[in-house]
PDB file of C-alpha atoms in Angstrom:
ATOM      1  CA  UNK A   1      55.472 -22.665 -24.805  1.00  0.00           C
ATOM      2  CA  UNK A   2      56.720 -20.437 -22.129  1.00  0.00           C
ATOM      3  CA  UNK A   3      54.010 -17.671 -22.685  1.00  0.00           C
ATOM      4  CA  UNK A   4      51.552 -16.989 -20.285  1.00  0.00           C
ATOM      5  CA  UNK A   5      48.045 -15.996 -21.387  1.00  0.00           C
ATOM      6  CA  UNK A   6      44.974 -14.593 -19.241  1.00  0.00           C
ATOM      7  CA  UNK A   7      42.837 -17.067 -17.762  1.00  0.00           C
ATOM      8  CA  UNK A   8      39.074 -17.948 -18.726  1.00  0.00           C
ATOM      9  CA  UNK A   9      36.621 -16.506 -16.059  1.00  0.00           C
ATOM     10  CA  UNK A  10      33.424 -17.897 -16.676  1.00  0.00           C
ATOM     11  CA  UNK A  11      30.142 -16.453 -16.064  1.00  0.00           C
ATOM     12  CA  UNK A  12      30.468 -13.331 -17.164  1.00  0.00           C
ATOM     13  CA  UNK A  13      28.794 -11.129 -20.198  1.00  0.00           C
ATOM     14  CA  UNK A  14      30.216  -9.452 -23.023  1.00  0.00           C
ATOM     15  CA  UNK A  15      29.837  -5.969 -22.662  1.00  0.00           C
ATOM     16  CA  UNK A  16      29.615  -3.641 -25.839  1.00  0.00           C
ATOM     17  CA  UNK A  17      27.709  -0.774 -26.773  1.00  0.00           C
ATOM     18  CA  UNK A  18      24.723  -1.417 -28.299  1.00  0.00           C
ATOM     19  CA  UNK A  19      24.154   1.235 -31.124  1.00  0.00           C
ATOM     20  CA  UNK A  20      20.338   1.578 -31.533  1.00  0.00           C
ATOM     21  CA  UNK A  21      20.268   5.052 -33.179  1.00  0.00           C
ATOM     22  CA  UNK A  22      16.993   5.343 -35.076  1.00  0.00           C
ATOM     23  CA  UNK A  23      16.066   1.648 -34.289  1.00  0.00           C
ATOM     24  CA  UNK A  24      12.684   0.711 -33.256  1.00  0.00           C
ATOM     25  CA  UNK A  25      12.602  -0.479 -29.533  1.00  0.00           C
ATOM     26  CA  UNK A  26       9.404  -2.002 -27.374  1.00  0.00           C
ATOM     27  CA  UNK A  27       8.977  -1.127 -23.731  1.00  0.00           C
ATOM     28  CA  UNK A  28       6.238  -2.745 -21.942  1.00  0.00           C
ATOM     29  CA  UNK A  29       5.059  -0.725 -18.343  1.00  0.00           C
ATOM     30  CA  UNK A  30       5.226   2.297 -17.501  1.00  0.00           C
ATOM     31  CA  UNK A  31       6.649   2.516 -13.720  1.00  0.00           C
ATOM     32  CA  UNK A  32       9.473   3.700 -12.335  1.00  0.00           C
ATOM     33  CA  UNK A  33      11.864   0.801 -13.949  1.00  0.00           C
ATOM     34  CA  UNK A  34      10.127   1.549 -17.117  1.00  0.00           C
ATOM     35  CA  UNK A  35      11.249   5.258 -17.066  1.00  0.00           C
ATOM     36  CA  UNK A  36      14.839   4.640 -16.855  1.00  0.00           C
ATOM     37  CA  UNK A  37      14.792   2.363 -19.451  1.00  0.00           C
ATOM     38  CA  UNK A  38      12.870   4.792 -21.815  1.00  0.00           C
ATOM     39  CA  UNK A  39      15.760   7.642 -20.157  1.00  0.00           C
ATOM     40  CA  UNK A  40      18.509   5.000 -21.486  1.00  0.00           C
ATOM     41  CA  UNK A  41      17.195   4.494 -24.898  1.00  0.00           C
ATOM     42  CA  UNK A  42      16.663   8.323 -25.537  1.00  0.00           C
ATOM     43  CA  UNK A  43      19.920   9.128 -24.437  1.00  0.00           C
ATOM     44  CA  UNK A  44      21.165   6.263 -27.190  1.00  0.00           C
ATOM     45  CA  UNK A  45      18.826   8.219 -29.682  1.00  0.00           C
ATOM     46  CA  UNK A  46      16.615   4.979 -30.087  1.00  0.00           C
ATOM     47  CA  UNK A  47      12.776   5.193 -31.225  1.00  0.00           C
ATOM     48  CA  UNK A  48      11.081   4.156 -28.132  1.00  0.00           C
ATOM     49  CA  UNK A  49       7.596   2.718 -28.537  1.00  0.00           C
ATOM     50  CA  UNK A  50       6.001   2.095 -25.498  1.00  0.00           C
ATOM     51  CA  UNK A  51       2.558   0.267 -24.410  1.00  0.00           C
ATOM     52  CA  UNK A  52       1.401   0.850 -20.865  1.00  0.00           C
ATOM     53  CA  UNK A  53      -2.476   1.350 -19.321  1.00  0.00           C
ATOM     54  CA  UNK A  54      -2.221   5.038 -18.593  1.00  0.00           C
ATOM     55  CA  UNK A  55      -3.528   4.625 -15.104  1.00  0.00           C
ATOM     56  CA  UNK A  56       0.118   2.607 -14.718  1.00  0.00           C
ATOM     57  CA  UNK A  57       2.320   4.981 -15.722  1.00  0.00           C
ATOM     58  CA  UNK A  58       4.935   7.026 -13.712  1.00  0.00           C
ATOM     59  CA  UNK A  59       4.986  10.752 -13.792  1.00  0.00           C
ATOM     60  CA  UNK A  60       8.367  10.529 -15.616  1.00  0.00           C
ATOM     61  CA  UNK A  61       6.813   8.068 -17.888  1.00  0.00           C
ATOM     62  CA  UNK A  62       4.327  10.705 -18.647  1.00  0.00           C
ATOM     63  CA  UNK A  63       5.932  13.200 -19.301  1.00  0.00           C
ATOM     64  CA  UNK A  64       8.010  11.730 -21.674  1.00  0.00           C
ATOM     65  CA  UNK A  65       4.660  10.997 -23.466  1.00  0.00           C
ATOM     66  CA  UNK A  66       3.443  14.712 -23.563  1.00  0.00           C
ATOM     67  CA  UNK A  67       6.500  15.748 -24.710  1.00  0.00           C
ATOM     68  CA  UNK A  68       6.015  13.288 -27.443  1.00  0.00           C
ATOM     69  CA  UNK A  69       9.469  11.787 -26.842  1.00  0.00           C
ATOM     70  CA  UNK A  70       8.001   8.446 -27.467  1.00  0.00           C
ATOM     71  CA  UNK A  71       5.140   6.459 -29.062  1.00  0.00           C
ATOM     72  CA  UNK A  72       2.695   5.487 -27.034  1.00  0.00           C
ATOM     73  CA  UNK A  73      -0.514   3.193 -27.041  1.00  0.00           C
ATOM     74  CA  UNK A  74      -2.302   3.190 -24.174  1.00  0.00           C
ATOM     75  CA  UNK A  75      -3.680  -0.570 -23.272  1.00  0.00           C
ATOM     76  CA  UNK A  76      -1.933  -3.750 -22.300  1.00  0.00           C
ATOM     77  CA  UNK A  77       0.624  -5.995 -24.640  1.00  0.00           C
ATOM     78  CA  UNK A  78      -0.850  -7.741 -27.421  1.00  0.00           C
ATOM     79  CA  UNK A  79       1.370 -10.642 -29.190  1.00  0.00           C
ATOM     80  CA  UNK A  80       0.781  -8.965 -32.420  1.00  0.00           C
ATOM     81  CA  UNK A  81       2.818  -6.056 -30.841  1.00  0.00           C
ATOM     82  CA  UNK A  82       5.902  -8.089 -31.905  1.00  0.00           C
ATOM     83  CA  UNK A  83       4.987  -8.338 -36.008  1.00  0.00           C
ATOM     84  CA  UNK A  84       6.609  -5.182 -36.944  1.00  0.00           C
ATOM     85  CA  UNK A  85       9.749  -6.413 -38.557  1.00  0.00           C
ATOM     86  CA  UNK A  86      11.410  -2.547 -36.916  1.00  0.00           C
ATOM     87  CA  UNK A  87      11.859  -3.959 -33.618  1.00  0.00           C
ATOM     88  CA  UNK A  88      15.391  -4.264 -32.487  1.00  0.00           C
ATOM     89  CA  UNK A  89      14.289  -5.082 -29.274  1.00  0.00           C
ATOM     90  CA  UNK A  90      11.746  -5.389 -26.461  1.00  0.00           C
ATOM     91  CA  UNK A  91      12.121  -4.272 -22.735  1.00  0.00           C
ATOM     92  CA  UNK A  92       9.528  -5.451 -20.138  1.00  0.00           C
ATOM     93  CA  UNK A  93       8.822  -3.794 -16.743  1.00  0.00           C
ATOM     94  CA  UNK A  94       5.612  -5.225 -15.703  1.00  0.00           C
ATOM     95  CA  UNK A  95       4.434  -6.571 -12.541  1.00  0.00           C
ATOM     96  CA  UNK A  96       3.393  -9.796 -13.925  1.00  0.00           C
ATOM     97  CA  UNK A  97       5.698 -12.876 -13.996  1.00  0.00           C
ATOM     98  CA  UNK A  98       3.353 -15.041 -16.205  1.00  0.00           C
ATOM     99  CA  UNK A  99       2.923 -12.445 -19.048  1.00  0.00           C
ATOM    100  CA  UNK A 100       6.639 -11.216 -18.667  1.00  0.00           C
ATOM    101  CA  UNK A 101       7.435 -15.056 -18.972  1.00  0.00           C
ATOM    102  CA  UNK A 102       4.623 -15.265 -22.034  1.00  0.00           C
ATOM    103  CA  UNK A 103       6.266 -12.047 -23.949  1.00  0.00           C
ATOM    104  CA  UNK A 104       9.900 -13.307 -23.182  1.00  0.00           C
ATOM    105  CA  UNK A 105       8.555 -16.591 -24.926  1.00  0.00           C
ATOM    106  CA  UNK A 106       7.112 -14.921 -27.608  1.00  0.00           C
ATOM    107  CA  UNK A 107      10.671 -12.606 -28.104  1.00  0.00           C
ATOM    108  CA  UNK A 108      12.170 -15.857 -28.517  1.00  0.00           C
ATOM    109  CA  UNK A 109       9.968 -17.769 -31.333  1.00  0.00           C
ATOM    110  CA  UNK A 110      10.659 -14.156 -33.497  1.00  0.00           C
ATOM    111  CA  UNK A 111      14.384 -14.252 -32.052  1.00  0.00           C
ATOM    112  CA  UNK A 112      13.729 -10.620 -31.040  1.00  0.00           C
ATOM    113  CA  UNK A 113      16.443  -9.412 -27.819  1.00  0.00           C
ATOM    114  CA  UNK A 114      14.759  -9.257 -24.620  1.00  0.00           C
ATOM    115  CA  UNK A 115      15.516  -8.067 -21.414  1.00  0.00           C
ATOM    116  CA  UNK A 116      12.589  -8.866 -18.617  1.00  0.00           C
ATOM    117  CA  UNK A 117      12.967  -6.496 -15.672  1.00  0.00           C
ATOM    118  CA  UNK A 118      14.725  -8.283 -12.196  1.00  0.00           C
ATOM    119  CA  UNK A 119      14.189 -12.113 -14.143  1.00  0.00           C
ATOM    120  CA  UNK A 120      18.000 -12.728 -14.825  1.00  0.00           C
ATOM    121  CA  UNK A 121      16.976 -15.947 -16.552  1.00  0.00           C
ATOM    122  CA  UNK A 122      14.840 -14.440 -18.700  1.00  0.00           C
ATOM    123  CA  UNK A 123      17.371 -12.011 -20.496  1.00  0.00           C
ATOM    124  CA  UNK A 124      19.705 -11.415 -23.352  1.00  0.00           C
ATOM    125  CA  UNK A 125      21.522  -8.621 -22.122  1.00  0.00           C
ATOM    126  CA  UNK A 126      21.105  -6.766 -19.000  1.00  0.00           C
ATOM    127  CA  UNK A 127      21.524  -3.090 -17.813  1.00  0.00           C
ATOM    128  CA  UNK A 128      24.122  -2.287 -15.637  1.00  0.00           C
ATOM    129  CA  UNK A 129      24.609   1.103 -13.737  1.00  0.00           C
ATOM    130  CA  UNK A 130      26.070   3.733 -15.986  1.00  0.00           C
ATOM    131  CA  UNK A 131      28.454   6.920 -15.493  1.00  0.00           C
ATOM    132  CA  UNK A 132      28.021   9.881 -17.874  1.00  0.00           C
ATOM    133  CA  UNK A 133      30.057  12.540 -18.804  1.00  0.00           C
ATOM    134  CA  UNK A 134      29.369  13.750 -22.480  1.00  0.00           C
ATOM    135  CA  UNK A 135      30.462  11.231 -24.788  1.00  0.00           C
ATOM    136  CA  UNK A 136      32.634   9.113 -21.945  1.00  0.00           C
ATOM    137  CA  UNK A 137      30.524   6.467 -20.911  1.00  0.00           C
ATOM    138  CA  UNK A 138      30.962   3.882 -18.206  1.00  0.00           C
ATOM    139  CA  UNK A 139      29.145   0.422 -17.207  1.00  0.00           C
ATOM    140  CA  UNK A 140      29.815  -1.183 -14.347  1.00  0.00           C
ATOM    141  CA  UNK A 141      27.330  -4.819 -14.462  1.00  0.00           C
ATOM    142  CA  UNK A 142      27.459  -7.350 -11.496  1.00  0.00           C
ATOM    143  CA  UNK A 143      25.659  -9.711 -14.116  1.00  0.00           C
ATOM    144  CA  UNK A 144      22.102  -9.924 -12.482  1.00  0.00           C
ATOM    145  CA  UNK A 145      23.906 -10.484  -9.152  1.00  0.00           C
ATOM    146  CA  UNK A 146      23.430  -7.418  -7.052  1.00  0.00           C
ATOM    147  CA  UNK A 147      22.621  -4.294  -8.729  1.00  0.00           C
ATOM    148  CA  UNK A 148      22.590  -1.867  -6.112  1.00  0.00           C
ATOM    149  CA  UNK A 149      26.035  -3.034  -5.306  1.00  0.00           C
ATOM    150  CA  UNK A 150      26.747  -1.833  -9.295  1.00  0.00           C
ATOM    151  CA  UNK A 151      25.322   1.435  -8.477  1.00  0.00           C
ATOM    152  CA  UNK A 152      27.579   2.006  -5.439  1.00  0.00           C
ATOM    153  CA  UNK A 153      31.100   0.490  -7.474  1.00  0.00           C
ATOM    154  CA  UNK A 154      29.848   2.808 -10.522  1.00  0.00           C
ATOM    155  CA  UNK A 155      29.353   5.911  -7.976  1.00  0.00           C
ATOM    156  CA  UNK A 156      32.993   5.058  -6.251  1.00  0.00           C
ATOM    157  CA  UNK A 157      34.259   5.207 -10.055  1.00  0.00           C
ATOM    158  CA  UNK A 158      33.140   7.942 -10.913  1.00  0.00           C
ATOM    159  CA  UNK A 159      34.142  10.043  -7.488  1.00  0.00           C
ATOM    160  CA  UNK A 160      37.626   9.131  -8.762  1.00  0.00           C
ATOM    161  CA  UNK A 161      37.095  10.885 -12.249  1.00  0.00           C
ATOM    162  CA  UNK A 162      38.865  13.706 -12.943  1.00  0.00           C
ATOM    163  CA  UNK A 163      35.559  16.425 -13.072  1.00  0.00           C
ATOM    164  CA  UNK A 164      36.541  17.999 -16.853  1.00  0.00           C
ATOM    165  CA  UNK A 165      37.750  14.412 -18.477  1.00  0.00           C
ATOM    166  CA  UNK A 166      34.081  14.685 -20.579  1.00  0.00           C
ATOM    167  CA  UNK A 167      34.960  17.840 -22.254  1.00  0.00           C
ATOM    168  CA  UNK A 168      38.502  16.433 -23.059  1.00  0.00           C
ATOM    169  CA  UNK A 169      37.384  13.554 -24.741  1.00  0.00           C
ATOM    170  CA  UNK A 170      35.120  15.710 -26.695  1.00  0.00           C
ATOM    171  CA  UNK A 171      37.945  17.849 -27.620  1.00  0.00           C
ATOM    172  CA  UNK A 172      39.409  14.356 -28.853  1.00  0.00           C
ATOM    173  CA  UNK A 173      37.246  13.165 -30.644  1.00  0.00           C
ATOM    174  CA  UNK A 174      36.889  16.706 -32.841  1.00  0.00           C
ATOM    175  CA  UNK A 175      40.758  16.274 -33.288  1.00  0.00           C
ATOM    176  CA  UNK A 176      40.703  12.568 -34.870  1.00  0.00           C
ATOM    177  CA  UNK A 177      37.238  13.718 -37.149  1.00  0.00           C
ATOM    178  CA  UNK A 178      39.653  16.556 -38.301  1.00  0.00           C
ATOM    179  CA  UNK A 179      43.026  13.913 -38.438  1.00  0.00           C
ATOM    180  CA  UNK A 180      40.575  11.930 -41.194  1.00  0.00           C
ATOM    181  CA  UNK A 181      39.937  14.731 -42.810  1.00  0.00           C
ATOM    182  CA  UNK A 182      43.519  15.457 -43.107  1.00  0.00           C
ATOM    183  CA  UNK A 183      44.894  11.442 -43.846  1.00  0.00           C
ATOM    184  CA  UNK A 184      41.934   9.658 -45.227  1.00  0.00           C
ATOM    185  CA  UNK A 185      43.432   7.296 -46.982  1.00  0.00           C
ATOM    186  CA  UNK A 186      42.855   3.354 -44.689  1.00  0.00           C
ATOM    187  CA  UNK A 187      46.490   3.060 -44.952  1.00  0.00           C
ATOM    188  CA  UNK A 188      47.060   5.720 -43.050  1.00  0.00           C
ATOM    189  CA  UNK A 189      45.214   3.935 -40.043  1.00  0.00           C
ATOM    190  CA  UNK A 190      48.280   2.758 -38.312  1.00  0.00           C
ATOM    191  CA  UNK A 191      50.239   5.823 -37.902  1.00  0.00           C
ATOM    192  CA  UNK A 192      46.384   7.930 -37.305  1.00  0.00           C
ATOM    193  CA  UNK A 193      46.357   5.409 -34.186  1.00  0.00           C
ATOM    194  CA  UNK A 194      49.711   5.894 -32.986  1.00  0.00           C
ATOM    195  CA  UNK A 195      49.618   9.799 -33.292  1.00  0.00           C
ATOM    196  CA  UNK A 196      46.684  10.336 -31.831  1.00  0.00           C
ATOM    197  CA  UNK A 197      48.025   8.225 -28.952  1.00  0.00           C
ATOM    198  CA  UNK A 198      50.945   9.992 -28.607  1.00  0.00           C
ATOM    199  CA  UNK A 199      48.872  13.147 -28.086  1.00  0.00           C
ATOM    200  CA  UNK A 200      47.063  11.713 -25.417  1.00  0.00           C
ATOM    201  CA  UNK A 201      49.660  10.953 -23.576  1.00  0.00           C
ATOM    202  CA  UNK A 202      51.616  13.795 -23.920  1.00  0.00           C
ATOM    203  CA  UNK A 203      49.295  16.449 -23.664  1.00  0.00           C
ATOM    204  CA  UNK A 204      47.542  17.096 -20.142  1.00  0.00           C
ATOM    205  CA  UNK A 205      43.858  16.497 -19.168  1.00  0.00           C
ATOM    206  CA  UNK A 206      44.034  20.706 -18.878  1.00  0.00           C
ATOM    207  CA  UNK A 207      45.262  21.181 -21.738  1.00  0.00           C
ATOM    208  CA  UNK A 208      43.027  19.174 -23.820  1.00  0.00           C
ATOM    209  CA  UNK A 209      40.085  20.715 -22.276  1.00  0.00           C
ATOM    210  CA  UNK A 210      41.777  23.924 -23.438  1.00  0.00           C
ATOM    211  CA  UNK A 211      42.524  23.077 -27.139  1.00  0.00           C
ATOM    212  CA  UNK A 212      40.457  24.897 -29.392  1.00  0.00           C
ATOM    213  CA  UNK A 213      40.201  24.369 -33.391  1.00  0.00           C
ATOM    214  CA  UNK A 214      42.193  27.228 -34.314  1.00  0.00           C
ATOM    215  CA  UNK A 215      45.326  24.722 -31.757  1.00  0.00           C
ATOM    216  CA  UNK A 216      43.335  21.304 -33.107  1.00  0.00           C
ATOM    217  CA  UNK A 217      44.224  23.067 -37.098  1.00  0.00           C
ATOM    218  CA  UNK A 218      47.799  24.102 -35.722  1.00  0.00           C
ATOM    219  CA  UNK A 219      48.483  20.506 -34.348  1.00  0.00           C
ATOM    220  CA  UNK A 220      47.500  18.620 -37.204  1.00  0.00           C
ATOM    221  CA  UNK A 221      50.939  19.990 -38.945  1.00  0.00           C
ATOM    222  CA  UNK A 222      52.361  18.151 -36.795  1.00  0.00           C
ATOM    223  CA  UNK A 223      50.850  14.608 -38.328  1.00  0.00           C
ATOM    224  CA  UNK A 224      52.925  14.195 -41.681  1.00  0.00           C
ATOM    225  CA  UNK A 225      55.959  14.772 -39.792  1.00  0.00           C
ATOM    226  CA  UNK A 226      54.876  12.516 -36.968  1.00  0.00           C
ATOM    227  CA  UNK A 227      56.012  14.675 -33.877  1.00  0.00           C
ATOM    228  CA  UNK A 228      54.027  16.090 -31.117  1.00  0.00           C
ATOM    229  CA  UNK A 229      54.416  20.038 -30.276  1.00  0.00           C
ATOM    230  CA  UNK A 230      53.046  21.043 -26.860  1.00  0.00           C
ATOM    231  CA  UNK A 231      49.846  23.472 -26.366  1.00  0.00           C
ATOM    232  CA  UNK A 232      52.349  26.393 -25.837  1.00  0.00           C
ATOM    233  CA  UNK A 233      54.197  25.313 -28.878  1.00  0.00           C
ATOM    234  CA  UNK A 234      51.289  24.897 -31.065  1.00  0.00           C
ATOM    235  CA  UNK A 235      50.303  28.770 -29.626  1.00  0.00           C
ATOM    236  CA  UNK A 236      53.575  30.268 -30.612  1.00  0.00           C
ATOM    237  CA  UNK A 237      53.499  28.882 -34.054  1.00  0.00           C
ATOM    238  CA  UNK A 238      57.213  26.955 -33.414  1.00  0.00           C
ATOM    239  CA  UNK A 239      58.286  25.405 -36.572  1.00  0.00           C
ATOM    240  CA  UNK A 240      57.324  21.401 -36.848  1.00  0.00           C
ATOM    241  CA  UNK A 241      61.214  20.819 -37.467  1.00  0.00           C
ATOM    242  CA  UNK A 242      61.758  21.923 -33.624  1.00  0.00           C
ATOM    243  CA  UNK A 243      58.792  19.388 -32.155  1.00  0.00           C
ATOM    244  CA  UNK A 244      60.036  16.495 -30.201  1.00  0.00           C
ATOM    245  CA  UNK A 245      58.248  14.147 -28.399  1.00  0.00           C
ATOM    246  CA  UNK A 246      60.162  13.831 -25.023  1.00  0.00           C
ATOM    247  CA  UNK A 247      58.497  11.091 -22.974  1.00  0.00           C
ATOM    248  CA  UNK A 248      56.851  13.601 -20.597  1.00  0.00           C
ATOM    249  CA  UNK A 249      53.718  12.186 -20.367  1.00  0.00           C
ATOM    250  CA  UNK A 250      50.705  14.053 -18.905  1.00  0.00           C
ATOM    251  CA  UNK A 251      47.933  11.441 -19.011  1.00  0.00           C
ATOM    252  CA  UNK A 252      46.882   7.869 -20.212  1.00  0.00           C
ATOM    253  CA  UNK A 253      43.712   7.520 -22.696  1.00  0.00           C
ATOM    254  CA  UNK A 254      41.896   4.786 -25.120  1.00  0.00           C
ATOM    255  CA  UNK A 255      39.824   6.789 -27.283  1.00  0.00           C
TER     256      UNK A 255
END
């Protein structure tokens, strides 16, 4: 009874990554909010279909058009827009609060996701500001409250960020594809976890970025034995028997 456990803030939002890979999304408008939507759902390899008059739409809307990067349909939003069984879910940046209100009903009745640009009320999820460095992705979300102020905590983040930590989670994530590939088996998840943590802490943000497949190929001897050689080691081709793993930790990760 002695145990102390966090305590419940209310009023926040559960924040998760969305996977929408090859899933059919709706974006009504075409102006500058509009674009960085459509640059959001790109970057998440979604299939953006987007319906906008063409004398609305942004230059960077455009161009995303001509380069055929999404489907387009030039003309205003029609309810039987929302029949197509595909859509995962519909974005609105219009200038209009009665039809944004009227579409956000609509997304409701088919239980589609919607997000209606700058009406908090009126959304399922919202968009925070967002810090990318190859696969490393960070969200910072004030919850509708102030969104500029998410831009500047997300910039002062980021500023902190070591400039080369994309490429080492990259190199990471290449390691632990090749670690399945080496222990499949699910009951080999446990110790996968806890030796792929003890390389990230051991080895240095430099020297991850440095690792190359021929070291990634060297290292993975290491698994069955369940030590931890450093780069240099792993370069001079020391014997796994002579590995230890001494506490000297380089740098902290959650991959």
């Amino acid at each position: 009874m002695g145990e102390k456990f966090p305590e419940i803030q209310g009023g926040g939002s559960l924040i998760l990554a969305w996977q929408v890979r090859n899933k059919k999304v709706l974006v009504i408008g075409g102006g500058e909010v509009a674009a960085g939507r459509i640059l959001n759902l790109l970057n998440a390899d979604a299939k953006v279909v987007l319906i906008s008059p063409r004398d609305g739409l942004n230059s960077e809307v455009a161009h995303r058009i001509e380069r055929k990067q999404v489907e387009y349909y030039d003309r205003k939003f029609e309810p039987s827009d929302l029949d197509d069984p595909a859509i995962t879910m519909v974005l609105t940046a219009i200038d209009e609060p009665d039809a944004s209100t009227q579409i956000w009903k609509l997304c409701k009745e088919k239980r589609i996701a919607a997000n209606i640009a700058d009406v908090p009320p009126e959304c399922d999820f919202y968009f925070g500001s967002v810090h990318r460095d190859g696969p490393l992705q960070i969200m910072v979300s004030t919850n509708g409250n102030g969104p500029k102020m998410a831009n500047i905590v997300r910039r002062r983040i980021a500023a902190n960020l070591p400039p080369n930590i994309g490429d080492a989670i990259a190199k990471v994530g290449a390691l632990r594809r090749k670690l399945r590939v080496v222990a499949p088996g699910t009951e080999e998840g446990p110790k996968r976890m806890q030796w792929m943590s003890k390389v990230c802490l051991k080895w240095s943000l430099e020297d991850l970025c440095e690792m190359e497949e021929q070291d990634m190929d060297e290292l993975l001897q290491s698994y069955a034995p369940d030590q931890i050689p450093s780069l240099s080691q792993v370069r001079l081709g020391e014997e796994p028997g002579t590995w230890q793993f001494d506490g000297s930790f380089g740098w902290a990760c959650v991959v």
